[in-house]
CSV table of C-alpha atoms in Angstrom, one decimal:
chain,number,residue,atom,x,y,z
B,4,GLN,CA,-86.7,67.4,147.9
B,5,ARG,CA,-89.5,66.4,150.0
B,6,VAL,CA,-88.4,68.5,153.1
B,7,LEU,CA,-87.6,71.6,150.6
B,8,ALA,CA,-91.1,71.2,149.3
B,9,GLU,CA,-92.6,71.1,152.8
B,10,ARG,CA,-90.6,74.4,153.7
B,11,ARG,CA,-91.5,76.2,150.6
B,12,ALA,CA,-95.1,75.5,151.5
B,13,ASN,CA,-94.9,77.0,154.8
B,14,LEU,CA,-93.1,80.3,153.5
B,15,VAL,CA,-95.0,83.4,153.7
B,16,THR,CA,-94.1,85.6,150.8
B,17,MET,CA,-93.5,89.4,151.9
B,18,ASP,CA,-91.8,90.7,148.9
B,19,GLU,CA,-94.2,92.8,146.9
B,20,GLU,CA,-92.2,92.8,143.8
B,21,ILE,CA,-92.1,88.9,143.9
B,22,LEU,CA,-96.0,88.9,144.6
B,23,LEU,CA,-96.6,91.2,141.7
B,24,GLN,CA,-94.6,89.0,139.3
B,25,SER,CA,-96.6,85.9,140.0
B,26,PHE,CA,-99.9,88.0,140.4
B,27,GLY,CA,-103.0,86.6,138.8
B,28,PHE,CA,-106.2,88.0,138.3
B,29,TYR,CA,-108.4,87.8,141.6
B,30,GLN,CA,-111.6,85.8,141.2
B,31,THR,CA,-114.3,87.7,143.3
B,32,ARG,CA,-116.3,85.2,145.7
B,33,TYR,CA,-119.4,87.5,146.6
B,34,ASN,CA,-120.0,90.2,144.1
B,35,LEU,CA,-122.3,92.0,146.6
B,36,GLY,CA,-122.7,95.2,144.4
B,37,SER,CA,-122.0,97.9,147.0
B,38,SER,CA,-119.5,98.7,149.7
B,39,ASP,CA,-122.3,99.2,152.2
B,40,ILE,CA,-123.4,95.4,151.7
B,41,TYR,CA,-119.9,94.4,152.0
B,42,LYS,CA,-119.5,96.5,155.2
B,43,ASN,CA,-122.8,94.8,156.5
B,44,LYS,CA,-121.5,91.3,155.6
B,45,ILE,CA,-118.1,92.0,157.4
B,46,ASP,CA,-120.1,92.9,160.3
B,47,ASP,CA,-122.2,90.0,160.3
B,48,ILE,CA,-118.9,87.7,159.9
B,49,ARG,CA,-117.6,89.3,163.0
B,50,GLY,CA,-120.7,89.0,165.1
B,51,ARG,CA,-120.6,85.2,164.2
B,52,GLN,CA,-117.1,85.0,165.2
B,53,ALA,CA,-118.0,86.8,168.7
B,54,VAL,CA,-120.9,84.3,169.1
B,55,MET,CA,-118.3,81.3,168.8
B,56,VAL,CA,-116.0,82.9,171.1
B,57,LYS,CA,-118.7,83.5,173.7
B,58,ALA,CA,-120.0,79.9,173.2
B,59,GLY,CA,-116.6,78.3,173.8
B,60,THR,CA,-116.6,76.6,170.3
B,61,ALA,CA,-113.9,79.1,168.7
B,62,ALA,CA,-111.4,76.7,170.6
B,63,VAL,CA,-112.1,73.5,172.6
B,64,CYS,CA,-110.3,71.3,175.0
B,65,PRO,CA,-112.3,68.1,175.5
B,66,THR,CA,-109.8,67.0,178.4
B,67,GLY,CA,-110.5,67.6,181.9
B,68,TRP,CA,-107.6,68.8,184.0
B,69,LYS,CA,-107.1,69.1,187.7
B,70,ILE,CA,-104.9,71.7,189.7
B,71,ASN,CA,-103.9,70.8,193.3
B,72,ASN,CA,-106.5,68.1,192.8
B,73,SER,CA,-109.2,70.7,191.9
B,74,GLU,CA,-111.2,70.3,188.8
B,75,LYS,CA,-112.5,73.9,189.2
B,76,GLU,CA,-108.9,75.2,189.1
B,77,GLY,CA,-108.2,73.1,186.3
B,78,GLU,CA,-111.1,74.4,184.3
B,79,ARG,CA,-110.2,78.0,185.0
B,80,MET,CA,-106.9,77.3,183.9
B,81,ILE,CA,-108.0,75.6,180.6
B,82,LYS,CA,-110.3,78.7,180.2
B,83,ASP,CA,-107.4,81.0,180.5
B,84,TYR,CA,-105.1,79.1,178.0
B,85,ILE,CA,-108.0,79.0,175.5
B,86,LYS,CA,-108.5,82.8,175.8
B,87,LEU,CA,-104.8,83.2,175.1
B,88,ILE,CA,-104.8,81.0,172.0
B,89,VAL,CA,-108.1,82.6,170.6
B,90,ARG,CA,-106.7,86.2,171.4
B,91,SER,CA,-103.4,85.5,169.9
B,92,PHE,CA,-105.1,84.1,166.7
B,93,ASN,CA,-107.6,87.2,166.5
B,94,ASN,CA,-104.6,89.7,166.9
B,95,GLU,CA,-102.6,87.8,164.1
B,96,CYS,CA,-105.6,87.9,161.9
B,97,ASP,CA,-106.5,91.5,162.6
B,98,ALA,CA,-102.9,92.8,162.0
B,99,SER,CA,-102.8,90.9,158.7
B,100,ILE,CA,-106.4,91.6,157.6
B,101,VAL,CA,-105.9,95.5,157.9
B,102,GLY,CA,-103.2,95.6,155.4
B,103,VAL,CA,-105.0,93.4,152.8
B,104,LYS,CA,-104.6,94.9,149.3
B,105,PHE,CA,-105.0,93.4,145.5
B,106,SER,CA,-101.5,92.1,145.6
B,107,ASN,CA,-101.2,90.3,148.9
B,108,VAL,CA,-104.5,88.5,149.6
B,109,ASP,CA,-103.0,85.0,148.7
B,110,SER,CA,-99.9,85.8,151.2
B,111,ILE,CA,-102.5,87.0,154.1
B,112,GLU,CA,-104.3,84.0,153.7
B,113,LYS,CA,-101.4,81.8,153.9
B,114,ARG,CA,-100.0,83.8,157.0
B,115,ILE,CA,-103.5,83.2,158.8
B,116,ARG,CA,-103.3,79.5,158.2
B,117,LYS,CA,-99.9,79.3,159.4
B,118,ALA,CA,-100.9,81.2,162.6
B,119,PHE,CA,-103.7,78.6,162.7
B,120,ASP,CA,-101.5,75.4,162.5
B,121,THR,CA,-98.8,76.8,164.9
B,122,LEU,CA,-101.2,77.8,167.7
B,123,ASN,CA,-102.9,74.5,167.5
B,124,GLN,CA,-99.3,72.9,167.8
B,125,LEU,CA,-98.7,75.1,170.8
B,126,GLY,CA,-101.9,73.8,172.3
B,127,LYS,CA,-101.4,70.1,171.4
B,128,ARG,CA,-99.9,69.4,174.8
B,129,MET,CA,-102.8,70.9,176.6
B,130,ASN,CA,-105.2,69.1,174.0
B,131,ILE,CA,-106.3,72.6,172.9
B,132,THR,CA,-107.6,73.0,169.3
B,133,LEU,CA,-108.6,76.1,167.5
B,134,MET,CA,-111.8,74.9,165.3
B,135,PRO,CA,-111.7,74.9,161.6
B,136,ASP,CA,-115.2,76.7,161.6
B,137,TYR,CA,-113.2,79.7,163.2
B,138,LEU,CA,-110.6,79.6,160.8
B,139,GLY,CA,-113.5,79.5,158.0
B,140,LEU,CA,-115.0,82.8,159.4
B,141,LYS,CA,-111.6,84.6,159.5
B,142,LEU,CA,-110.7,83.6,155.9
B,143,GLU,CA,-114.3,84.7,154.8
B,144,GLU,CA,-113.4,88.0,156.8
B,145,LEU,CA,-110.3,88.4,154.8
B,146,TYR,CA,-112.1,87.8,151.5
B,147,LEU,CA,-114.7,90.3,152.3
B,148,CYS,CA,-112.3,92.9,153.3
B,149,HIS,CA,-110.4,92.5,150.2
B,150,GLU,CA,-113.3,92.8,148.0
B,151,TYR,CA,-114.7,95.6,150.2
B,152,GLN,CA,-111.4,97.7,149.5
B,153,ILE,CA,-111.8,96.9,145.8
B,154,GLN,CA,-115.3,97.9,145.9
B,155,LYS,CA,-114.5,101.2,147.7
B,156,GLN,CA,-112.0,102.0,145.1
B,157,LYS,CA,-114.5,101.3,142.3
B,158,GLU,CA,-117.1,103.4,143.8
B,159,LYS,CA,-114.3,106.0,144.2
B,160,GLU,CA,-113.4,106.1,140.6
B,161,GLU,CA,-117.0,106.0,139.7
B,162,ASP,CA,-117.8,108.8,141.7
B,163,LYS,CA,-115.0,111.0,140.2
B,164,GLN,CA,-116.0,110.1,136.7
B,165,ARG,CA,-119.7,111.1,137.8
B,166,ARG,CA,-118.4,114.5,139.2
B,167,GLU,CA,-116.4,115.1,135.9
B,168,ARG,CA,-119.4,114.2,133.7
B,169,LEU,CA,-121.4,116.9,135.8
B,170,ARG,CA,-118.8,119.3,135.6
B,171,GLU,CA,-118.5,118.6,131.8
B,172,GLU,CA,-122.2,119.0,131.5
B,173,ALA,CA,-122.5,122.3,133.4
B,174,ARG,CA,-119.6,123.7,131.5
B,175,LEU,CA,-121.2,122.5,128.1
B,176,ALA,CA,-124.5,124.1,129.3
B,177,ARG,CA,-122.7,127.5,129.6
B,178,GLU,CA,-121.0,127.2,126.4
B,179,ILE,CA,-124.1,126.4,124.6
B,180,GLU,CA,-125.9,129.5,126.3
B,181,GLU,CA,-123.2,131.6,125.1
B,182,MET,CA,-123.0,130.3,121.7
B,183,LYS,CA,-127.0,130.8,121.4
B,184,LEU,CA,-126.4,134.5,122.4
B,185,LYS,CA,-123.6,135.1,119.9
B,186,VAL,CA,-125.5,133.2,117.0
B,187,GLU,CA,-128.7,135.2,117.7
B,188,LYS,CA,-126.6,138.3,117.7
B,189,GLU,CA,-125.0,137.5,114.4
B,190,GLU,CA,-128.4,136.2,112.9
B,191,LYS,CA,-129.9,139.7,113.7
B,192,HIS,CA,-126.8,141.5,112.4
B,193,PHE,CA,-126.9,139.7,108.9
B,194,ALA,CA,-130.6,139.8,108.5
B,195,LYS,CA,-130.5,143.5,109.1
B,196,ALA,CA,-127.6,143.9,106.9
B,197,ILE,CA,-129.4,142.1,104.0
B,198,VAL,CA,-132.5,144.5,104.5
B,199,ASP,CA,-130.2,147.6,104.6
B,200,ASN,CA,-128.4,146.2,101.5
B,201,ALA,CA,-131.7,145.6,99.6
B,202,LEU,CA,-132.6,149.1,100.1
B,203,LYS,CA,-129.4,150.5,98.9
B,204,LEU,CA,-130.1,148.2,95.9
B,205,THR,CA,-133.3,149.9,94.9
B,206,LEU,CA,-131.7,153.3,95.2
B,207,ALA,CA,-128.5,152.4,93.0
B,208,THR,CA,-127.8,154.8,90.2
B,209,THR,CA,-125.3,153.0,88.2
B,210,GLU,CA,-124.8,149.5,86.9
B,211,SER,CA,-121.3,149.1,88.8
B,212,GLU,CA,-122.8,150.2,91.9
B,213,ARG,CA,-125.8,147.7,91.4
B,214,GLN,CA,-123.4,145.0,90.5
B,215,PHE,CA,-121.4,145.8,93.7
B,216,LEU,CA,-124.4,145.6,95.9
B,217,LEU,CA,-125.7,142.2,94.3
B,218,GLU,CA,-122.2,140.4,95.1
B,219,GLU,CA,-122.5,142.1,98.8
B,220,GLN,CA,-126.1,140.7,99.1
B,221,GLN,CA,-124.8,137.1,97.9
B,222,LYS,CA,-122.1,137.2,100.6
B,223,LEU,CA,-124.3,138.3,103.4
B,224,ARG,CA,-126.9,135.7,102.6
B,225,ALA,CA,-124.1,133.0,102.4
B,226,LYS,CA,-123.1,134.3,106.0
B,227,LEU,CA,-126.7,134.2,107.1
B,228,VAL,CA,-127.1,130.5,105.9
B,229,GLU,CA,-123.8,129.5,107.8
B,230,VAL,CA,-125.2,131.2,111.0
B,231,GLU,CA,-128.5,129.4,110.7
B,232,ARG,CA,-126.4,126.1,110.2
B,233,VAL,CA,-124.4,126.8,113.4
B,234,LYS,CA,-127.7,127.6,115.3
B,235,THR,CA,-129.2,124.3,114.2
B,236,ASP,CA,-126.2,122.6,115.5
B,237,VAL,CA,-126.5,124.3,118.9
B,238,LEU,CA,-129.8,123.6,119.5
B,239,ASN,CA,-129.4,120.0,118.5
B,240,ARG,CA,-126.5,119.7,121.0
B,241,GLU,CA,-128.9,121.6,123.5
B,242,ARG,CA,-131.5,118.8,123.2
B,243,ASN,CA,-129.0,115.9,123.2
B,244,THR,CA,-126.3,116.9,126.0
B,245,ARG,CA,-124.8,113.3,126.1
B,246,ALA,CA,-123.6,113.7,122.4
B,247,GLY,CA,-120.1,114.5,121.8
B,248,TYR,CA,-116.7,113.7,120.2
B,249,VAL,CA,-114.5,110.9,120.6
B,250,TYR,CA,-110.9,111.8,120.5
B,251,VAL,CA,-107.6,110.0,119.9
B,252,ILE,CA,-104.7,111.8,120.7
B,253,SER,CA,-100.8,111.3,121.1
B,254,ASN,CA,-97.8,112.8,122.8
B,255,ILE,CA,-94.6,111.6,121.2
B,256,GLY,CA,-92.5,114.1,123.3
B,257,SER,CA,-93.9,112.8,126.5
B,258,PHE,CA,-94.8,109.0,125.9
B,259,GLY,CA,-93.2,108.2,122.8
B,260,GLU,CA,-94.7,106.7,119.6
B,261,GLY,CA,-97.2,104.3,119.6
B,262,VAL,CA,-99.1,105.5,122.7
B,263,PHE,CA,-102.4,107.2,122.5
B,264,LYS,CA,-105.0,108.4,124.8
B,265,ILE,CA,-108.6,107.8,123.9
B,266,GLY,CA,-111.5,109.8,125.4
B,267,VAL,CA,-114.7,111.6,124.9
B,268,THR,CA,-115.8,115.3,125.3
B,269,ARG,CA,-119.1,117.0,125.1
B,270,ARG,CA,-117.3,120.5,124.3
B,271,LEU,CA,-118.7,122.3,121.5
B,272,ASP,CA,-115.2,122.5,120.3
B,273,PRO,CA,-113.2,119.4,120.9
B,274,ALA,CA,-109.9,121.1,120.4
B,275,GLU,CA,-110.6,123.0,123.6
B,276,ARG,CA,-110.4,119.6,125.8
B,277,VAL,CA,-107.3,118.5,123.9
B,278,TRP,CA,-105.8,121.9,124.7
B,279,GLU,CA,-106.7,121.5,128.3
B,280,LEU,CA,-105.0,118.1,128.6
B,281,GLY,CA,-101.7,119.4,127.5
B,282,ASP,CA,-101.5,121.6,130.6
B,283,ALA,CA,-98.5,121.5,133.2
B,284,SER,CA,-99.2,117.8,133.8
B,285,VAL,CA,-97.1,117.2,130.5
B,286,PRO,CA,-94.2,118.8,129.1
B,287,PHE,CA,-95.5,118.9,125.5
B,288,ASP,CA,-98.8,119.7,123.8
B,289,PHE,CA,-100.9,116.5,122.6
B,290,ASP,CA,-101.4,116.0,119.0
């Protein structure tokens, strides 16, 4: 049981489905706010790694060696071995980190730690050791690259929503302008019709004609009141373009019962947005 536990601890899970089944919510470590800040931080971490490599502190060998009784040749050999181990570790880390995504960050961390331990085992005979501080910088780079990808995706989604909002606002502005022209035209039409009908009323010669014109006058006034109400609504929407409708729609034919889409539209007529969503992307219209 002890040996099995040790072997399981050393396994690096590559199966995406297994990873997803055991996936928990990733706790962010940095919360830097923007992808540019993450990129600068990653560059800083890589710069610190380069400093350790140049200073000879990424991997060390405290033992002096002689080759053909020459300390200089021994020192050159050790430098070559250290360079080989550091390069191997860097290549393993780079190949792993480049593929980081939300579902495999734990797997890649385990792979980097395993590479660190394996290379230290290989360097043990020569007394060459990769330093824990260097491993720490590599793990920090992994977490930063992971959150950098998440932040980039988040900014991409936010930019997409912003562009959609701007398109919606531009479409609304056009709709408002068209509606204002239509309402003004109808307002002038009914106002003129009321004046014309009033003139006819003064010239009416029979009671039946007078009664007909009075009823017609009432209808025209009612229509003018309705037009003025619509005009007030349009002007209010023009002053507050952020106002709109929240819609809750379903599509039983496409998604089955109990599945709903909730969204917001700033269209003057929300039914237009619902109709728009039921385009070629779904086989049935939304309700």
